[in-house]
XYZ file of C-alpha atoms in Angstrom:
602
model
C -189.862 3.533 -108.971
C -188.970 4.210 -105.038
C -186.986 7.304 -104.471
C -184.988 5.557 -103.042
C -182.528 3.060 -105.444
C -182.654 0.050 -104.031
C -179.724 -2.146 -104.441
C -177.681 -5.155 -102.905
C -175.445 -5.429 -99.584
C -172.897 -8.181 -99.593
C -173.058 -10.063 -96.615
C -169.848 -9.153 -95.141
C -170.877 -5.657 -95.228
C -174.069 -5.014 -93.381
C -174.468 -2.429 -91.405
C -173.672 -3.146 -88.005
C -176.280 -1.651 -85.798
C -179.081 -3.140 -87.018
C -181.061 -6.348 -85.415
C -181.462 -9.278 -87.228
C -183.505 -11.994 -87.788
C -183.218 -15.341 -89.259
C -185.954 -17.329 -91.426
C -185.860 -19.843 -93.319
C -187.664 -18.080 -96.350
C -188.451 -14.355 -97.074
C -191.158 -13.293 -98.986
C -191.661 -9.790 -100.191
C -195.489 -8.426 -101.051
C -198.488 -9.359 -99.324
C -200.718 -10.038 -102.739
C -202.222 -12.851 -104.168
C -198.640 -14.610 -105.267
C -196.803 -13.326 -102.107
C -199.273 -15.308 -99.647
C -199.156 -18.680 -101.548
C -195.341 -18.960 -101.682
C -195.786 -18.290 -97.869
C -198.729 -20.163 -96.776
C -197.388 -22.983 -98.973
C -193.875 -23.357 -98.194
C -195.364 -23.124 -94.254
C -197.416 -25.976 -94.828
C -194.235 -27.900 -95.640
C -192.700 -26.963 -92.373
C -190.426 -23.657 -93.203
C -190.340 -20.798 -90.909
C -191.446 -17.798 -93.150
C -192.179 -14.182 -92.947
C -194.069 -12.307 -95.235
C -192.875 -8.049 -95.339
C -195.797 -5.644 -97.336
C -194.646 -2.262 -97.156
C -197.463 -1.021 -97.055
C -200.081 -0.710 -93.665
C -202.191 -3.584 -94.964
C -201.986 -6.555 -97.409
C -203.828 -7.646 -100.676
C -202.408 -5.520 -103.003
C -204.337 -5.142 -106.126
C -205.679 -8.437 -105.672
C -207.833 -6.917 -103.246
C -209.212 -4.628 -105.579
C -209.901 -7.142 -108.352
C -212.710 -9.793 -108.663
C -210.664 -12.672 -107.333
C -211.809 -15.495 -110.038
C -208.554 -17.608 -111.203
C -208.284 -19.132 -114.487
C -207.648 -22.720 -112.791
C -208.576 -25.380 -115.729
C -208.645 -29.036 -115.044
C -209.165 -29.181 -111.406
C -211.213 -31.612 -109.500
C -213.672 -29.316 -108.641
C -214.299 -28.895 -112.353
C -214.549 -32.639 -112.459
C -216.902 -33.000 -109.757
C -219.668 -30.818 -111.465
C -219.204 -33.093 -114.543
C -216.056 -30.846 -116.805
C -213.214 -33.347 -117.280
C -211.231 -31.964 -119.724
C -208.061 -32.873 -120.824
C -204.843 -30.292 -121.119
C -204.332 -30.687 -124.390
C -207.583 -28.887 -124.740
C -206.396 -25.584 -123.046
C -202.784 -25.891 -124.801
C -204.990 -25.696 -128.149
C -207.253 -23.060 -126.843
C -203.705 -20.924 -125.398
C -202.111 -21.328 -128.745
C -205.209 -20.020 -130.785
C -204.851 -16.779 -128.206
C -201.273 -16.688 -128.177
C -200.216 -17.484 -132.096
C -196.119 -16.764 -132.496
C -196.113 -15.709 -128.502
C -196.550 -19.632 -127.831
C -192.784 -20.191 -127.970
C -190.761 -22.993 -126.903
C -189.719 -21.664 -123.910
C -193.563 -20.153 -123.267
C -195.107 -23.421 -123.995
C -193.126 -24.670 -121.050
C -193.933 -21.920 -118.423
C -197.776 -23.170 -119.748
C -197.111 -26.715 -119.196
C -195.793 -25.758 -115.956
C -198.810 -23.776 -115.136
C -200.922 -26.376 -116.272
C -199.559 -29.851 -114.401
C -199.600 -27.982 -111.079
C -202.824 -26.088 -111.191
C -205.223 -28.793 -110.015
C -203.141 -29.204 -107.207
C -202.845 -25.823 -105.979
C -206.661 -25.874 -106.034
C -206.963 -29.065 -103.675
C -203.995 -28.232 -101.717
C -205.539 -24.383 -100.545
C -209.293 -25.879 -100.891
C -208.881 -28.761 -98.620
C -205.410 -27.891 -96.445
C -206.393 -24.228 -95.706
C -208.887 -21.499 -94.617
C -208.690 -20.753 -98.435
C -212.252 -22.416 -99.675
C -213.153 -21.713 -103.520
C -216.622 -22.036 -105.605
C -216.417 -22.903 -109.402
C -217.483 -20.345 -111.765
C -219.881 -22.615 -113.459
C -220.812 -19.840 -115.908
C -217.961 -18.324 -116.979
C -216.684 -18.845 -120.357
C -213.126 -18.131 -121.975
C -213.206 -14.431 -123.801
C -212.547 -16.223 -127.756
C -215.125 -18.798 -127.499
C -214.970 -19.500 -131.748
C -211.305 -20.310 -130.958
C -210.812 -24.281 -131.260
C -210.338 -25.560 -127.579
C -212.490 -22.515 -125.824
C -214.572 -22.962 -122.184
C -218.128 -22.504 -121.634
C -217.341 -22.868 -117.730
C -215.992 -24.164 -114.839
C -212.136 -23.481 -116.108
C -212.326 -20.840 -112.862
C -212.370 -20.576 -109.344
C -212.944 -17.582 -107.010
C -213.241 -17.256 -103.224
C -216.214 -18.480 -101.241
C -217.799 -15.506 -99.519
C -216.702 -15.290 -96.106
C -218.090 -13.269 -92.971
C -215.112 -11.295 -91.864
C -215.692 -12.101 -88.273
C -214.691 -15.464 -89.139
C -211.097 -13.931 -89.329
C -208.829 -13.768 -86.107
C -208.386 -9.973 -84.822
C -204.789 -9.874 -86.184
C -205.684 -11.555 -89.719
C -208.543 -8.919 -90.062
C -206.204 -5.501 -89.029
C -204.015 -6.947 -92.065
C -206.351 -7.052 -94.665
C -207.351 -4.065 -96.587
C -210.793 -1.953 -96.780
C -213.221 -3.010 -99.816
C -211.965 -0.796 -102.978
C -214.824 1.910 -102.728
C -214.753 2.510 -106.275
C -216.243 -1.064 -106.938
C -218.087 -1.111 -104.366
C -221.736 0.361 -103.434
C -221.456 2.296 -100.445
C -218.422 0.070 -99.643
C -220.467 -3.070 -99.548
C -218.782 -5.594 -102.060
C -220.943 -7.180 -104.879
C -219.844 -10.454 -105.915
C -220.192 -10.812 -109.947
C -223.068 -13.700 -110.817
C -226.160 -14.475 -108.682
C -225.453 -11.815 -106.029
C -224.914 -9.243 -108.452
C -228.090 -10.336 -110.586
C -230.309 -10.276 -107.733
C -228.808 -7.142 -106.710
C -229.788 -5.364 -110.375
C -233.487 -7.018 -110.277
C -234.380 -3.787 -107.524
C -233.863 -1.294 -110.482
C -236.145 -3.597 -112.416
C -239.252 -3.241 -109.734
C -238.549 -6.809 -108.937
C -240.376 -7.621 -105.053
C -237.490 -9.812 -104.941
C -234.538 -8.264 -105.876
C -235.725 -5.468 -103.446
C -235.574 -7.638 -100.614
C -232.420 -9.244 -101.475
C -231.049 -5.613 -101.550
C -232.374 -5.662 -98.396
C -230.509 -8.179 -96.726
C -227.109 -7.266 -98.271
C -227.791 -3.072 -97.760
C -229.241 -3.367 -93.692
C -226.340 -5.899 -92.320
C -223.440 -3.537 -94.419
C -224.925 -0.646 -92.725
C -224.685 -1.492 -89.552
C -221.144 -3.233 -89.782
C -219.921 0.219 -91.513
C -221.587 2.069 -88.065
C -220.029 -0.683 -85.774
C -216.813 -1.779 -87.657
C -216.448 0.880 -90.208
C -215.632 -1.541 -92.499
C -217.418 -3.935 -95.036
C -217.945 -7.665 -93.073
C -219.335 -9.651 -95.729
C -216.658 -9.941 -97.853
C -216.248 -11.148 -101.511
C -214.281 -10.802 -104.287
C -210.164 -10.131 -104.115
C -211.207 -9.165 -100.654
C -212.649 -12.356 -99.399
C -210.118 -14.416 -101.513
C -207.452 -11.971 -99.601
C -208.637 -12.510 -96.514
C -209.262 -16.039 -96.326
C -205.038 -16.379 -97.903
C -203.887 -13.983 -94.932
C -205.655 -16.138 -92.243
C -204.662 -19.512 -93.641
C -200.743 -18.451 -93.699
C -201.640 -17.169 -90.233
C -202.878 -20.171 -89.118
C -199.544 -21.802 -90.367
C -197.565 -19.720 -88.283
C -196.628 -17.247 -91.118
C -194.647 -14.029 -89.404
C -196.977 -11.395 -91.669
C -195.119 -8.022 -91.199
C -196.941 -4.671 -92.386
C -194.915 -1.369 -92.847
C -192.007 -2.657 -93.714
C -190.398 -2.262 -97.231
C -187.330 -4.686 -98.045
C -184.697 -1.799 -99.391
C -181.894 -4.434 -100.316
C -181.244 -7.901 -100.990
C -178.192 -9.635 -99.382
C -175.458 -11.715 -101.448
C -172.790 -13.542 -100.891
C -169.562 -14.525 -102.188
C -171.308 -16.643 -104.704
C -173.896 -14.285 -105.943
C -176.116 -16.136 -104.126
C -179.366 -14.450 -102.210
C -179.541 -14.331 -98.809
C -181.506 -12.314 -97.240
C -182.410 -8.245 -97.155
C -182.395 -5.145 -95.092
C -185.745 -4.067 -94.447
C -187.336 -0.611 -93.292
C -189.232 -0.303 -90.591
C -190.809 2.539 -88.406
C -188.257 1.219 -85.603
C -185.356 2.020 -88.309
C -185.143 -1.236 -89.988
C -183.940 -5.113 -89.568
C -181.493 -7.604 -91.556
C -183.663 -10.328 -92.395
C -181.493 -13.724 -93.478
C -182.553 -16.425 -95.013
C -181.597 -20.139 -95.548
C -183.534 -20.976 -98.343
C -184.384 -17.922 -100.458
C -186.450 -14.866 -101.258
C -189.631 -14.535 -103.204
C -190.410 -10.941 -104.830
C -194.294 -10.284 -104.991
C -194.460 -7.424 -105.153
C -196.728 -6.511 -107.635
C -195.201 -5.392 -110.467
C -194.586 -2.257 -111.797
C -197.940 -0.281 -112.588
C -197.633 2.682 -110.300
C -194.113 3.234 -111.782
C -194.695 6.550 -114.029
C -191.220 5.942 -115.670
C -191.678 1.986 -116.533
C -195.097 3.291 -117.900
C -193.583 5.542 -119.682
C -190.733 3.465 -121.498
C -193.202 0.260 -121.941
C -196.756 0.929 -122.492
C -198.088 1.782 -125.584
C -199.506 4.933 -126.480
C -197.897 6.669 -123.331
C -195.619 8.888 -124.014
C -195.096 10.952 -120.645
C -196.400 7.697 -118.575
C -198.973 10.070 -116.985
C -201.668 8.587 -119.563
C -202.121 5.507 -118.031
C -203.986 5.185 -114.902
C -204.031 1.508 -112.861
C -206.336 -0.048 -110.803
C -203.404 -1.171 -108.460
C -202.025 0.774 -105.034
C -199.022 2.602 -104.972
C -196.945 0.498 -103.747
C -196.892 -1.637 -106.962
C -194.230 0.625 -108.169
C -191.479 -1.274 -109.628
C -189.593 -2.305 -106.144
C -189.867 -5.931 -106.869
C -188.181 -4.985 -110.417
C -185.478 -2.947 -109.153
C -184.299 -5.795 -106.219
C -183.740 -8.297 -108.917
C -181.921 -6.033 -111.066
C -179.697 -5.342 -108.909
C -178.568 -8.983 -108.797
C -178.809 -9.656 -111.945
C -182.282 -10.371 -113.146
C -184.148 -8.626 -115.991
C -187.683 -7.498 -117.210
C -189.089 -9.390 -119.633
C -190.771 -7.063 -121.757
C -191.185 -9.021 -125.083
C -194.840 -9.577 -124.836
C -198.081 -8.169 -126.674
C -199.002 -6.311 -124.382
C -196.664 -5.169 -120.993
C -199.846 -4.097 -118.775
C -202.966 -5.764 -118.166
C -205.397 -3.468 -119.858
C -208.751 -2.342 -118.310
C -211.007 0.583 -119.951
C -211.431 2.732 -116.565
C -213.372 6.350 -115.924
C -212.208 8.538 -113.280
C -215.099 9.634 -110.569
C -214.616 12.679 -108.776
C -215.443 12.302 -104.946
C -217.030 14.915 -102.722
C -214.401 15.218 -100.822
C -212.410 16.515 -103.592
C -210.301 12.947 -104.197
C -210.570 11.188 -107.481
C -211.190 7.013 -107.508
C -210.328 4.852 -110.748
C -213.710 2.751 -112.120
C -212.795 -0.205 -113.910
C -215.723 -0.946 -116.250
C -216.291 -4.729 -115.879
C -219.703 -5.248 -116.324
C -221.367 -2.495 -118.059
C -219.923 -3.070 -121.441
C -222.030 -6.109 -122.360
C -225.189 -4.954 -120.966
C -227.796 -4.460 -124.331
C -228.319 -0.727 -124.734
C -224.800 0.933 -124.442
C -222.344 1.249 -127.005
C -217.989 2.611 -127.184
C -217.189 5.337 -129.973
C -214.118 7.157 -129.849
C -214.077 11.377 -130.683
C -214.704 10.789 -134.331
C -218.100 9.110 -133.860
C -217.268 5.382 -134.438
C -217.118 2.147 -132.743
C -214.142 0.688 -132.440
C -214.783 -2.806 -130.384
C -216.831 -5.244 -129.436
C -217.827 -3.759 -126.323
C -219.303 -7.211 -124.419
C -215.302 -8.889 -125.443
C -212.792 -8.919 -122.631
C -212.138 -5.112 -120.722
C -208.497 -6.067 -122.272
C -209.719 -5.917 -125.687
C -211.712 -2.849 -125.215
C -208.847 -0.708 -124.411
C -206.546 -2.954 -127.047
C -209.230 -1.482 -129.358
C -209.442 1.901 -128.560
C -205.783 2.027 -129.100
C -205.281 0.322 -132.254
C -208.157 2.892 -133.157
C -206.175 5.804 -131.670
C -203.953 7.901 -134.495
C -200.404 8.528 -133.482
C -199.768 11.875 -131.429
C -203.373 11.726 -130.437
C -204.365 10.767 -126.647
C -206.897 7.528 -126.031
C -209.974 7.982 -124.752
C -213.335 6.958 -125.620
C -217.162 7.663 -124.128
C -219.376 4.886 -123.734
C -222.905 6.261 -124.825
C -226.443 5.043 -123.168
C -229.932 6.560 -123.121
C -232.215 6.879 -120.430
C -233.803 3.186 -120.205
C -230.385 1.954 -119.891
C -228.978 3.837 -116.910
C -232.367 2.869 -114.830
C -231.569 -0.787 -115.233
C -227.722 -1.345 -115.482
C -224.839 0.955 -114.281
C -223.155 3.099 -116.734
C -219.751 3.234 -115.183
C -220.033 4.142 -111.137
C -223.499 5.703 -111.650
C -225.814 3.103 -110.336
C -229.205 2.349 -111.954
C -232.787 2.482 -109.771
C -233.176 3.533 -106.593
C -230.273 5.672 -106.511
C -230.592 8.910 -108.572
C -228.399 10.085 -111.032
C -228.520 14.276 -110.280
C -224.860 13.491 -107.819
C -223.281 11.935 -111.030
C -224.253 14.587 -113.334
C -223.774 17.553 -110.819
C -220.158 16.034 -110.582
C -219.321 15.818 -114.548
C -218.842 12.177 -113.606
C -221.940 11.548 -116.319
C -222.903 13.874 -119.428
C -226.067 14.305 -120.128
C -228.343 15.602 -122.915
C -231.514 15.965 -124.334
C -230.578 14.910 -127.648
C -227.723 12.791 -129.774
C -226.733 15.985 -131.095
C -226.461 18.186 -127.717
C -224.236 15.265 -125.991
C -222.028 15.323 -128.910
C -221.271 18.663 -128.669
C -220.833 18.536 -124.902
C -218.301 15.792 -125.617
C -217.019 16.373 -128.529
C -217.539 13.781 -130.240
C -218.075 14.593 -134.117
C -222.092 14.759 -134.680
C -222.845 13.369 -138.331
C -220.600 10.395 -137.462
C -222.443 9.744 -134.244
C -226.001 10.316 -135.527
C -224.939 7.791 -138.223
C -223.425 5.311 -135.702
C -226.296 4.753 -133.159
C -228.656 5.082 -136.189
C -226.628 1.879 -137.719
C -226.451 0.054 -134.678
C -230.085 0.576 -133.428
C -231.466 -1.007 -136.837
C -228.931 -4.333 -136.274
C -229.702 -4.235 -132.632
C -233.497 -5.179 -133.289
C -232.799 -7.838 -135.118
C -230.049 -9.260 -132.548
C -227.445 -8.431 -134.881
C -223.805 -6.387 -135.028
C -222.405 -6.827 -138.721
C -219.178 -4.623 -137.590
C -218.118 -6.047 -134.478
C -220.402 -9.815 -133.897
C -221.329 -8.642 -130.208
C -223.590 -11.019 -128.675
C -222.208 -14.086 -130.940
C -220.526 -15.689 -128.454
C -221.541 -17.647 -124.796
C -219.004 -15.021 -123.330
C -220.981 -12.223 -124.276
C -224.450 -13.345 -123.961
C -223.488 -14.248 -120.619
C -222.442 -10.726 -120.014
C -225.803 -9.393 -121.363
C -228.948 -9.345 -119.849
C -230.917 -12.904 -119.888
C -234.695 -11.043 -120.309
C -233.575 -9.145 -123.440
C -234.291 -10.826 -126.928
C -233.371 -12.201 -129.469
C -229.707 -11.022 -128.305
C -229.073 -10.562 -124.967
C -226.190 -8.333 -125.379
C -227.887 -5.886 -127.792
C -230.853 -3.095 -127.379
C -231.243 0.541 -129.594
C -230.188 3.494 -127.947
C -232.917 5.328 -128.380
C -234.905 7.057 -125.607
C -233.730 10.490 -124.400
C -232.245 12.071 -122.574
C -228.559 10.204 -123.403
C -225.846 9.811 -121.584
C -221.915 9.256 -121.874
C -218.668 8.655 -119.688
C -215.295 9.392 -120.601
C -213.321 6.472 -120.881
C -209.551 5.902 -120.369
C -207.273 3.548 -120.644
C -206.090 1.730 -117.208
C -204.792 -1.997 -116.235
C -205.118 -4.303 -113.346
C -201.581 -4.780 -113.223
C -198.333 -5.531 -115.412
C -198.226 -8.183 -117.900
C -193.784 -7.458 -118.341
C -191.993 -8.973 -115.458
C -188.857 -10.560 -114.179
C -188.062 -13.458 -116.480
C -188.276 -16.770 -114.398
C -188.148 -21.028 -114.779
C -190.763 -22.985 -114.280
C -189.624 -23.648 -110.773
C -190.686 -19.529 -110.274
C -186.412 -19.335 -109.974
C -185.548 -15.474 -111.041
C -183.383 -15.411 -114.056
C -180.226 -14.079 -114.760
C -179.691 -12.478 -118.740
C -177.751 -15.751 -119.607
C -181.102 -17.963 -118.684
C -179.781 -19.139 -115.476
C -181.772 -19.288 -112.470
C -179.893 -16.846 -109.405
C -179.891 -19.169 -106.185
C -182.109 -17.933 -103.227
C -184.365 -15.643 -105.779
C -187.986 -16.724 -106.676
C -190.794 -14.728 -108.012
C -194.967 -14.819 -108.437
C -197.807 -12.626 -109.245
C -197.310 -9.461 -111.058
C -193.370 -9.523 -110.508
C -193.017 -12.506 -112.921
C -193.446 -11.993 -116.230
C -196.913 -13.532 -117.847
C -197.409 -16.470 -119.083
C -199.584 -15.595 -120.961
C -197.369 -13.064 -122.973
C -199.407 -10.217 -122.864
C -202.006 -12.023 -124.038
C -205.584 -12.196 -121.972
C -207.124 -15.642 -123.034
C -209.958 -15.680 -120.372
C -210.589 -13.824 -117.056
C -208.487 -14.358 -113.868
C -205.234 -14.853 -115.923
C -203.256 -12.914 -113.327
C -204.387 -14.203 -110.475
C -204.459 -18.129 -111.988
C -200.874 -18.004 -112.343
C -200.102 -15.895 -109.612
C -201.523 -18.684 -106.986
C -199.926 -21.745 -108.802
C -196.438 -20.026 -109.253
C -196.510 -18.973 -105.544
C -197.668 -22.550 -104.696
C -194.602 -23.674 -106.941
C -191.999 -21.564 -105.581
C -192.845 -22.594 -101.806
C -192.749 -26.200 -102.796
C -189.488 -25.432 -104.550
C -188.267 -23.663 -101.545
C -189.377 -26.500 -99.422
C -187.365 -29.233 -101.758
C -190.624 -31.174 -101.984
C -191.736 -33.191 -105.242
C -194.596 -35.488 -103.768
C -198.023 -33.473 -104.645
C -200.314 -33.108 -101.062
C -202.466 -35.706 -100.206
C -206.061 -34.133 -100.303
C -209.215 -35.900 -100.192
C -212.652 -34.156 -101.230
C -215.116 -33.402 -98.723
C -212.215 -33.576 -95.853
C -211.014 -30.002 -95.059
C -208.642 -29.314 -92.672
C -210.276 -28.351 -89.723
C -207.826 -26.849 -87.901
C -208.586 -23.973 -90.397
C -211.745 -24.735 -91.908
C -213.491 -20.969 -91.847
């Protein structure tokens, strides 16, 4: 929460020496929700400006992936997937059970008639081009209703010198943790090819090639990645198309207080900025994007389970996503949410100690499903299926977790796995492992027995784990948790390993373990909205001039995590819905494949 309290000016009483400025909407957070309200309520002909408090935009968008859960869009239909919505609503209500309420089935329905067009309107109107993710399957794929693809989208790779100067300066670095070197790695092909080096592959070495050379020389020339992919690219591409648009993007400034007036009504705010800050009024409203509330040590503390001090809990998202969103609404009248499964986005993360005495959060994404690597908590046992959603693996570890005792797990690989696949940030052949285990990042050990005692883990119960789960793993099988069973997980495996591609014995000294915590993309709790993205008050009613997207809002999902890129799915169709709102337009865009707008075709 900002040290600060942020609260509300009436706007009779606003302080009369600063300058203001007049828009017709405000939006506050420069994150994947934040820049489609903008860029979309631009398109229809608004004059907006878009305030991120901090230097740069992208939030933790930036930092993620940037795949969308987008079913039933025409570029699913176009590769041959034509599926109708009833089909996700029976797939969402499998995931969801009792959360799939009245009043959440109609945030879904919502979600659901206007994501196809968000995807044509930011794929065909703006610099914001997509690919399908052909490949990608929903996490429960025995659940009636499940996909086996092309339900996603995520940003076309872009060259960043394909971005104006000023679009460029506003987007953030690559998040080094996920990075190597600070080169991005897109998940799929590029990331496949990558891995085929530490497999002696001719090719994969000279596809490492092309990606490693170009990087190094941008770092030397730009000091900054230039191929970008992932939240980056998809980041990038949004600032430039509400650029192009004639969006007023505003770094370094942090809206401090909404305006009302006599009606309750928003708007505008006060803003600070290094020049000692602006009124900023509005004539249509206010959107609050500000990412939610995952940096916010006391919200952690009072809504995430198994936190007590809300200092066990560490996020993949900046700073700034610290509750300021939360505490502007409040003060006029909105409310949190927090009746959901779940109120943070769960991600199993390990913490890697930098040279330079800094510590960087690892989300482990890919790892888990690789064959070879398993998850056991202090007391020796497995308490997930490791290749499931990163949701369900710290979901897991906590419903595994007694009371009064802290979460944490190490997830255990011998020596032919960490030459092939990354264990956590330590990368497989040709880089060498002695930095990781010099910094305690990786434990290693000769023997089962030796890393249990280094870790603590209890040694019969190990011993007796691995020996269990190398005897199924031959055969392709896991009895206790089914890991491999589904398209999700094989996918997530390794193609060349049989019969299961998500399963191998752990085996061949010397092992090797990293300590896992538990950590989150983001907040699944938020401000209660409509399905027009309208804030609401405690009574249900909507409070005029307030809108919210992204993290801010609360999930649709209800804490739930049906299939990757359910943050960033909603956050892009709820932003696209509140601009249209605030632009008083019903008509959907006109958009015809194959015809991008040129004018910002990148």
């Amino acid at each position: 929460m900002n040290t600060s309290t942020p609260g509300l000016f009436h706007v009779d009483d606003l302080p009369a020496h600063l300058p203001t400025d007049e828009v017709d909407v405000l939006v506050v957070g420069g994150g994947a929700g934040g820049f489609a309200a903008a860029t979309t309520a631009a398109y229809h002909g608004l004059n907006v400006m878009l305030a991120e408090q901090s230097a740069a935009c992208g939030g933790a968008t930036s930092r993620s992936g940037g795949w969308a859960w987008t079913p039933g869009t025409s570029l699913a239909k176009a590769e041959g997937v034509d599926e109708e919505a009833e089909t996700f609503r029976t797939y969402l209500r499998g995931v969801l059970g009792e959360l799939y309420t009245d009043s959440a089935s109609e945030m879904i329905d919502a979600f659901l008639e206007a994501v196809p067009h968000m995807v044509d309107f930011f794929h065909y109107k703006t610099a914001l081009q997509f690919v399908t993710g052909a490949k990608i399957n929903d996490i429960y794929g025995h659940l009636p209703g499940a996909g086996t693809g092309n339900r996603s989208v995520g940003p076309q790779p872009i060259n960043a010198r394909k971005l104006s100067k000023t679009a460029l300066e506003k987007l953030n670095n690559q998040y080094y943790p996920t990075s190597f070197l600070g080169m991005g790695i897109m998940a799929g092909p590029d990331l496949q090819k990558i891995l085929a080096a530490s497999q002696m592959s001719l090719k994969g070495w000279v596809y490492s090639a092309s990606r490693v050379i170009p990087h190094v020389w941008d770092m030397a020339t730009h000091r900054r990645s230039m191929h970008l992919v992932n939240g980056t690219a998809l980041m990038g591409r949004l600032i430039q198309s509400a650029e192009d648009l004639g969006v007023d993007i505003r770094v370094k400034t942090e809206v401090q207080h909404l305006i009302v007036d006599d009606q309750g009504d928003v708007v505008g705010a006060v803003v600070g900025t290094d020049d000692g800050g602006r009124i900023i009024r509005t004539k249509r409203g206010v959107v609050l994007a500000t990412g939610g509330f995952p940096a916010d040590v006391e919200r952690r503390r009072q809504y995430f389970r198994n936190t007590p001090t809300g200092n066990e809990h560490w996020t993949l998202a900046p700073e700034e996503a610290d509750g300021s969103g939360a505490d502007l609404a409040e003060a006029v009248g909105g409310y949190l949410d927090t009746e959901v499964y779940s109120a943070a986005a769960w991600c199993p993360v390990s913490l890697v100690p930098y040279p330079n005495g800094k510590t960087g959060v690892f989300p482990h994404i890919m790892d888990r499903a690789k064959p070879g690597s398993i998850g056991v908590r202090k007391d020796g046992k497995r308490f997930v299926n490791e290749a499931n959603g990163y949701f369900d693996y710290v979901d897991g570890m906590m419903n595994a977790t007694p009371d009064g005792e802290a979460v944490g797990s190490w997830q255990i690989a011998d020596s032919t796995f960490v030459r092939k696949y990354p264990l956590g940030f330590a990368k497989p052949i040709p880089v060498p492992l002695l930095p990781y285990i010099r910094s305690g990042y990786l434990i290693k050990a000769n023997t089962l027995e030796e890393l249990a005692h280094k870790t603590g883990i209890d040694p019969v119960q190990l011993a007796k784990t691995i020996r269990e789960f190398n005897d199924n793993a031959r055969r392709g099988e896991d009895p206790a948790f089914q890991r491999g069973e589904s398209n999700f997980n094989r996918y997530g495996g390794d193609p060349a390993v049989a019969p299961n591609p998500s399963l191998a014995p752990i085996e061949k000294g010397p092992f090797y373990a990293v300590h896992i915590r538990p950590g989150s993309f983001g907040t699944f709790a938020g401000l209660a909205a409509d399905t027009k993205a309208r804030v609401l008050n405690r009574d249900g009613e909507p409070i005029r001039g307030l809108y919210t997207a992204g993290n801010d809002m609360v999930s649709i999902m209800r804490g739930k995590y049906p299939s990757g890129g359910v943050n960033i799915g909603p956050a892009l169709t709820f932003g696209y819905i509140a601009g249209r709102d605030l632009a008083g337009v019903t008509d959907y865009e006109v958009t015809t494949p194959g015809l991008q707008n040129k004018g910002v075709q990148r």
